[in-house]
Amino acid sequence: MSNVISNLKRKMRKRRALKNQRKLEKNIRAATNDDTSYDARLARHRRKVMIRTGITAGVIVMACIGTALFVKYRSYDTYKVISTSDNEDTVSAQYLELDGSLFKYSGDGVAVQDYEGNISWSATYEMQNPIADECDGTIAVADQGGTNICIFNKDGEIGQIETTLNIVKVKVAKQGVVAAILDGGEDTWINFYASDGSLIAENQTRVDDPGYPLDIAVSEDGVLIMVAYQFVSGEETTSYVAFYNFATAGQNQIDNIVSGYQYQGVVIPQVEYLDSSTAVAFRDDGFSVFKGKQIPKESANVQVEEEIISTFYDKDNIGLVFKNDGKDKMYTMKVYDTSGHIKFEKSFNIAYTKIRMSDGHIVMNNDSQVCVITTNGVEKFNGNIDEGAINDFFRLGMNKYMLVMDNGLSTIKFK
């Protein structure tokens, strides 16, 4: 009997142990399922957050792109005057942009002023026919036909030069060195001066060797002088572009000429440095681009069939304007990059008296009308101005422009 009872107790203990084991396994499975469910829910939540964040970021990016495109391609048909400065002597003066200010020069002197007409400083001189050239914040003002050159930056005068012969043209470098074409009667001189007036180099030219200098340009660092000569070979007019290097690269070269290019049957009336290592020669049949800080080489040659009537440029763009034969549009412009690739071509109908690059835009005007075109060919504004006769026109920044009027200065905004 005792054996039966003992066996019964062992079976009951086994059943309880088995029941407890099953219960434990059930609890373990439940705990494991809870952990798996939590991890899954966390993963799903993270995916949702990432999707929402991606959608939001995409919407923001698209909105920014849309806003940028809207601003980029938007055109305006009217304007409002933001500020004016009356009683300004604008008729006898000329203006240049200078580091966020206006540089005003005339026969009596110069002044630097802000866009509201407030003068920072001024200096006086006497010139009969002042001409000016600017390079990265440095300006040379010369008396064309006279012998006086004054050099300025935003803070004031930094030097004066007195030449021995009459001045034809001047170009200035950033640190104040000046190259000048001087009229010597039968001969012409190209002289190079330091800002203190001392002579760095001089070069006498003749009509037959190397030709008559039509224009000059100076690199920003003052190391290179670019000269466009014209001479007659037989019955054909030939132009010669020479680069003079007054640093180490040119010391062992004849007359410091490190490179030169001839162009038969064409005239080169204008040469310019676009930046420290890029120069352009405007020919009557197109233009040539030269690159190199020490020994410039021709990197692009663009030829056109139309007659060029105007040019404009900045460090990234080269523009040509042609007269149209059609009645609907008077002119056509072509804008190129410095590799000679065309960026756009556009016809327009404003009878402009001035055209230039200003703060990355093409601006033009006559005495009553202004026109602004981007370097993508978008016409931002083309219309009449009712504030007075316009002498000059500059872009100040985002949709703000300065008008030099016959009765003062006006800052306007298109709308």
XYZ file of C-alpha atoms in Angstrom:
415
model
C 0.000 0.000 0.000
C 2.805 2.331 0.874
C 4.368 1.619 -2.530
C 1.181 2.672 -4.281
C 1.037 5.868 -2.293
C 4.689 6.602 -3.014
C 4.202 6.011 -6.728
C 1.167 8.258 -6.696
C 3.107 11.052 -4.992
C 5.972 10.752 -7.506
C 3.530 11.000 -10.403
C 1.889 14.030 -8.863
C 5.316 15.666 -8.352
C 6.208 14.928 -11.986
C 2.924 16.423 -13.178
C 3.494 19.559 -11.096
C 7.066 19.839 -12.386
C 5.889 19.331 -15.960
C 3.136 21.906 -15.436
C 5.622 24.392 -13.976
C 8.017 23.696 -16.846
C 5.304 24.375 -19.389
C 4.277 27.509 -17.540
C 7.880 28.698 -17.480
C 8.295 28.010 -21.187
C 5.060 29.867 -21.878
C 6.296 32.860 -19.893
C 9.629 32.765 -21.725
C 7.873 32.614 -25.091
C 5.611 35.487 -24.083
C 8.575 37.561 -22.985
C 10.416 36.762 -26.214
C 7.358 37.659 -28.308
C 7.023 40.955 -26.436
C 10.663 41.838 -27.156
C 10.300 40.943 -30.838
C 7.114 42.973 -31.064
C 8.809 45.987 -29.440
C 11.766 45.813 -31.805
C 9.441 45.533 -34.775
C 7.347 48.456 -33.587
C 10.523 50.522 -33.037
C 11.801 49.659 -36.516
C 8.456 50.586 -38.075
C 8.439 53.873 -36.154
C 11.928 54.703 -37.289
C 11.016 53.967 -40.897
C 8.002 56.240 -40.639
C 10.103 59.026 -39.121
C 12.694 58.643 -41.864
C 10.020 58.701 -44.554
C 8.380 61.799 -43.049
C 11.773 63.500 -42.690
C 12.681 62.633 -46.275
C 9.376 63.951 -47.569
C 9.753 67.161 -45.549
C 13.333 67.659 -46.733
C 12.241 67.001 -50.315
C 9.453 69.537 -50.024
C 11.885 72.112 -48.595
C 14.435 71.453 -51.347
C 11.773 71.699 -54.045
C 10.477 74.913 -52.481
C 13.997 76.378 -52.434
C 14.581 75.319 -56.027
C 11.231 76.731 -57.024
C 11.965 80.024 -55.269
C 15.418 80.235 -56.849
C 14.021 79.525 -60.305
C 11.256 82.056 -59.746
C 13.759 84.744 -58.764
C 16.135 83.720 -61.551
C 13.583 83.859 -64.360
C 11.201 86.479 -63.008
C 10.765 89.660 -65.035
C 9.514 93.029 -63.817
C 7.460 95.698 -65.535
C 7.673 98.645 -63.141
C 9.867 100.107 -60.405
C 9.792 102.120 -57.215
C 12.239 104.743 -55.961
C 13.919 103.778 -52.688
C 16.080 106.864 -52.154
C 17.288 109.993 -53.936
C 20.191 112.387 -53.625
C 19.470 115.751 -55.232
C 21.770 118.629 -56.096
C 24.469 116.223 -57.171
C 26.867 117.457 -59.868
C 26.277 114.528 -62.209
C 26.385 116.332 -65.562
C 30.119 117.076 -65.671
C 31.159 113.972 -63.685
C 31.567 110.308 -64.482
C 31.211 107.331 -62.152
C 32.814 103.955 -61.504
C 31.836 101.179 -59.096
C 34.360 100.850 -56.264
C 33.988 98.223 -53.503
C 30.345 98.920 -52.738
C 30.685 102.675 -53.292
C 30.674 105.087 -56.206
C 33.880 106.715 -57.433
C 33.067 110.087 -58.966
C 35.625 111.878 -61.138
C 35.617 115.058 -63.199
C 38.044 117.738 -64.370
C 38.184 119.269 -60.878
C 38.805 116.180 -58.765
C 37.423 112.931 -57.381
C 35.143 111.804 -54.550
C 34.085 108.476 -53.057
C 30.491 108.324 -51.853
C 27.889 105.793 -50.813
C 24.701 105.130 -52.752
C 22.832 107.821 -50.814
C 25.340 110.465 -51.924
C 27.249 110.733 -48.629
C 30.885 111.571 -49.395
C 33.634 109.596 -47.616
C 36.514 111.688 -48.952
C 37.469 113.859 -51.908
C 40.607 115.128 -53.656
C 41.199 117.940 -56.117
C 43.270 118.304 -59.279
C 42.971 120.054 -62.633
C 42.481 117.994 -65.786
C 41.096 118.996 -69.153
C 39.928 115.544 -70.279
C 39.940 112.992 -67.437
C 39.859 109.278 -68.291
C 39.894 106.446 -65.752
C 40.682 102.753 -65.404
C 39.835 100.472 -62.455
C 41.390 97.172 -61.304
C 40.143 95.375 -58.207
C 39.660 98.494 -56.086
C 42.463 100.639 -57.546
C 41.709 103.471 -59.977
C 43.989 105.577 -62.165
C 42.621 108.905 -63.417
C 44.648 110.502 -66.226
C 44.451 113.712 -68.201
C 44.121 112.455 -71.776
C 46.245 114.778 -73.907
C 47.991 116.022 -70.756
C 50.747 114.633 -68.538
C 49.135 114.003 -65.125
C 48.038 110.644 -63.649
C 46.522 110.280 -60.146
C 46.096 106.878 -58.479
C 43.413 106.137 -55.856
C 41.827 103.358 -53.865
C 38.786 103.398 -51.583
C 40.722 105.112 -48.795
C 42.243 107.960 -50.795
C 45.090 108.925 -53.096
C 48.035 106.522 -53.198
C 50.254 108.158 -55.825
C 50.829 110.588 -58.684
C 52.699 110.280 -61.964
C 53.930 113.061 -64.214
C 54.719 111.907 -67.745
C 57.096 113.629 -70.169
C 54.780 113.100 -73.170
C 51.052 113.504 -73.693
C 48.866 110.655 -72.465
C 46.805 108.616 -74.951
C 45.609 105.727 -72.725
C 46.305 104.331 -69.246
C 45.685 101.028 -67.487
C 46.276 100.284 -63.806
C 47.031 97.131 -61.775
C 45.731 96.325 -58.304
C 48.866 97.503 -56.458
C 48.937 100.815 -58.333
C 51.438 100.321 -61.160
C 50.345 102.039 -64.369
C 50.969 101.353 -68.062
C 50.497 104.298 -70.410
C 50.528 104.901 -74.144
C 52.251 108.243 -74.731
C 52.220 110.361 -77.884
C 55.736 111.224 -79.040
C 54.788 112.675 -82.409
C 56.258 110.394 -85.062
C 56.952 107.740 -82.431
C 54.772 106.367 -79.652
C 55.948 105.222 -76.250
C 54.608 102.577 -73.905
C 55.828 103.383 -70.393
C 55.370 101.458 -67.161
C 55.325 103.389 -63.858
C 55.272 102.610 -60.151
C 52.622 104.379 -58.070
C 55.260 106.790 -56.688
C 55.875 108.084 -60.211
C 59.165 106.288 -60.877
C 59.667 104.759 -64.315
C 59.848 100.943 -64.310
C 60.254 100.415 -68.062
C 59.803 102.242 -71.350
C 59.416 101.040 -74.897
C 59.572 103.160 -78.027
C 57.379 101.940 -80.871
C 57.310 102.792 -84.549
C 54.594 102.427 -87.136
C 56.676 99.812 -88.944
C 58.150 98.071 -85.876
C 56.233 96.643 -84.105
C 53.357 98.943 -85.145
C 51.088 101.605 -83.702
C 49.697 100.650 -80.260
C 45.890 100.773 -80.314
C 45.280 99.579 -76.749
C 46.966 98.187 -73.642
C 45.957 96.072 -70.648
C 47.704 95.194 -67.384
C 47.351 92.001 -65.340
C 46.021 92.349 -61.800
C 49.435 91.666 -60.257
C 51.164 94.165 -62.558
C 53.547 91.547 -63.990
C 52.194 91.449 -67.557
C 51.378 94.204 -70.022
C 49.287 93.273 -73.076
C 49.587 95.536 -76.125
C 47.615 95.455 -79.382
C 49.681 96.860 -82.276
C 48.599 97.568 -85.829
C 50.921 97.749 -88.839
C 50.717 97.439 -92.601
C 52.492 94.564 -94.312
C 52.390 95.107 -98.061
C 48.804 96.089 -98.752
C 47.342 94.211 -95.801
C 46.630 95.457 -92.321
C 48.029 93.171 -89.645
C 47.504 93.227 -85.892
C 50.031 91.975 -83.372
C 49.216 91.148 -79.724
C 52.320 91.167 -77.520
C 52.705 90.201 -73.866
C 55.504 91.891 -71.891
C 56.585 90.190 -68.663
C 58.568 92.312 -66.196
C 59.154 89.458 -63.745
C 61.682 86.616 -63.956
C 60.075 84.943 -66.994
C 60.709 87.990 -69.171
C 64.207 88.993 -68.077
C 65.999 86.978 -70.751
C 63.547 87.829 -73.549
C 64.001 90.586 -76.127
C 62.141 93.666 -74.857
C 60.613 91.376 -72.175
C 58.170 89.936 -74.757
C 57.264 86.389 -73.661
C 54.577 85.657 -76.272
C 52.999 87.297 -79.305
C 50.345 86.566 -81.941
C 49.718 88.055 -85.381
C 46.289 88.400 -87.001
C 46.325 89.267 -90.669
C 43.644 91.444 -92.212
C 42.003 92.398 -88.895
C 42.048 95.296 -86.458
C 42.219 94.853 -82.666
C 40.956 98.090 -81.094
C 40.494 96.745 -77.538
C 42.334 94.424 -75.143
C 41.373 93.667 -71.533
C 42.495 91.550 -68.590
C 39.495 89.685 -67.135
C 41.308 88.269 -64.085
C 44.850 87.533 -62.963
C 45.505 84.997 -65.729
C 42.871 85.578 -68.440
C 42.959 88.277 -71.113
C 40.858 88.977 -74.187
C 41.609 90.748 -77.459
C 38.515 92.101 -79.215
C 39.058 91.861 -82.960
C 36.847 93.412 -85.623
C 35.946 89.823 -86.626
C 35.547 88.280 -83.154
C 37.822 87.828 -80.155
C 40.750 85.796 -78.836
C 41.213 84.619 -75.245
C 44.657 84.173 -73.693
C 45.448 82.317 -70.486
C 48.612 82.075 -68.384
C 50.106 84.039 -65.489
C 53.667 84.115 -66.834
C 53.568 83.227 -70.543
C 50.049 83.727 -71.931
C 48.875 81.398 -74.676
C 45.874 81.735 -76.965
C 43.213 79.378 -75.573
C 40.155 80.360 -77.655
C 39.528 82.060 -80.980
C 35.965 83.049 -81.905
C 35.133 84.463 -85.325
C 31.897 86.206 -86.300
C 30.607 87.452 -89.623
C 28.500 90.328 -88.327
C 29.873 93.808 -87.672
C 30.583 94.291 -83.964
C 29.291 97.605 -82.635
C 29.736 97.113 -78.860
C 31.548 94.840 -76.401
C 31.116 94.107 -72.697
C 32.795 91.709 -70.298
C 33.547 90.608 -66.760
C 35.703 87.812 -65.333
C 33.260 85.112 -66.537
C 31.566 86.577 -69.621
C 32.470 88.096 -72.976
C 29.703 89.888 -74.872
C 29.358 91.170 -78.438
C 26.560 93.325 -79.876
C 25.621 93.435 -83.570
C 23.244 95.649 -85.529
C 20.168 93.833 -86.832
C 18.799 94.271 -90.349
C 15.282 93.378 -89.224
C 12.694 95.966 -88.194
C 11.364 94.224 -85.075
C 14.629 94.098 -83.128
C 17.425 96.636 -83.535
C 20.278 94.608 -82.040
C 21.469 91.101 -81.241
C 23.879 90.204 -78.460
C 25.933 87.048 -78.110
C 27.431 86.160 -74.737
C 30.294 83.663 -74.402
C 32.216 82.111 -71.543
C 35.995 82.528 -71.334
C 36.493 79.248 -73.191
C 34.762 80.726 -76.240
C 31.549 78.711 -75.874
C 28.372 80.653 -76.488
C 26.051 80.954 -73.488
C 23.109 82.618 -75.206
C 22.053 84.808 -78.113
C 19.324 87.417 -77.728
C 17.794 90.170 -79.841
C 16.633 93.385 -78.194
C 15.223 96.742 -79.127
C 16.622 99.440 -76.816
C 18.588 102.221 -78.504
C 21.242 102.174 -75.786
C 24.053 104.670 -75.317
C 25.892 102.598 -72.679
C 26.182 98.864 -72.112
C 28.298 97.022 -69.553
C 28.469 94.143 -67.085
C 27.466 95.300 -63.608
C 27.435 92.926 -60.625
C 26.979 89.879 -62.841
C 24.197 91.351 -65.025
C 24.178 93.089 -68.401
C 22.878 96.628 -67.934
C 22.237 99.198 -70.628
C 20.583 102.590 -70.846
C 19.854 105.667 -72.868
C 18.662 108.984 -71.432
C 15.156 107.682 -70.666
C 15.214 103.882 -70.699
C 17.033 101.042 -68.924
C 17.308 97.336 -69.626
C 18.720 94.519 -67.482
C 19.542 91.042 -68.845
C 21.050 88.144 -66.907
C 23.939 86.049 -68.186
C 21.353 83.328 -68.865
C 19.578 85.615 -71.322
C 16.605 86.484 -69.067
C 15.364 90.042 -69.513
C 14.652 91.247 -65.977
C 13.448 94.723 -66.914
C 13.061 96.876 -69.994
C 11.258 100.144 -69.560
C 11.218 103.912 -69.234
C 12.340 105.862 -66.173
C 10.377 108.967 -65.223
C 12.786 110.475 -62.683
C 14.848 112.510 -65.183
C 17.495 112.133 -67.868
C 19.737 109.119 -67.234
C 23.511 109.535 -67.470
C 24.566 106.137 -66.119
C 23.186 102.952 -64.576
C 24.615 100.395 -62.085
C 23.399 97.224 -60.373
C 23.816 97.364 -56.591
C 22.701 93.841 -55.704
C 19.541 91.778 -55.471
C 16.991 93.796 -57.480
C 18.487 97.187 -56.514
C 19.938 99.641 -59.018
C 21.588 103.055 -59.024
C 20.572 105.676 -61.571
C 22.905 108.590 -62.215
C 20.467 111.277 -63.333
C 21.010 114.805 -64.569
C 19.524 116.055 -61.272
C 21.171 113.640 -58.814
C 21.274 109.980 -57.822
C 18.299 107.638 -57.463
C 18.199 104.115 -56.033
C 15.377 102.037 -57.484
C 13.938 98.570 -57.056
C 12.030 96.668 -59.719
C 8.610 95.272 -58.896
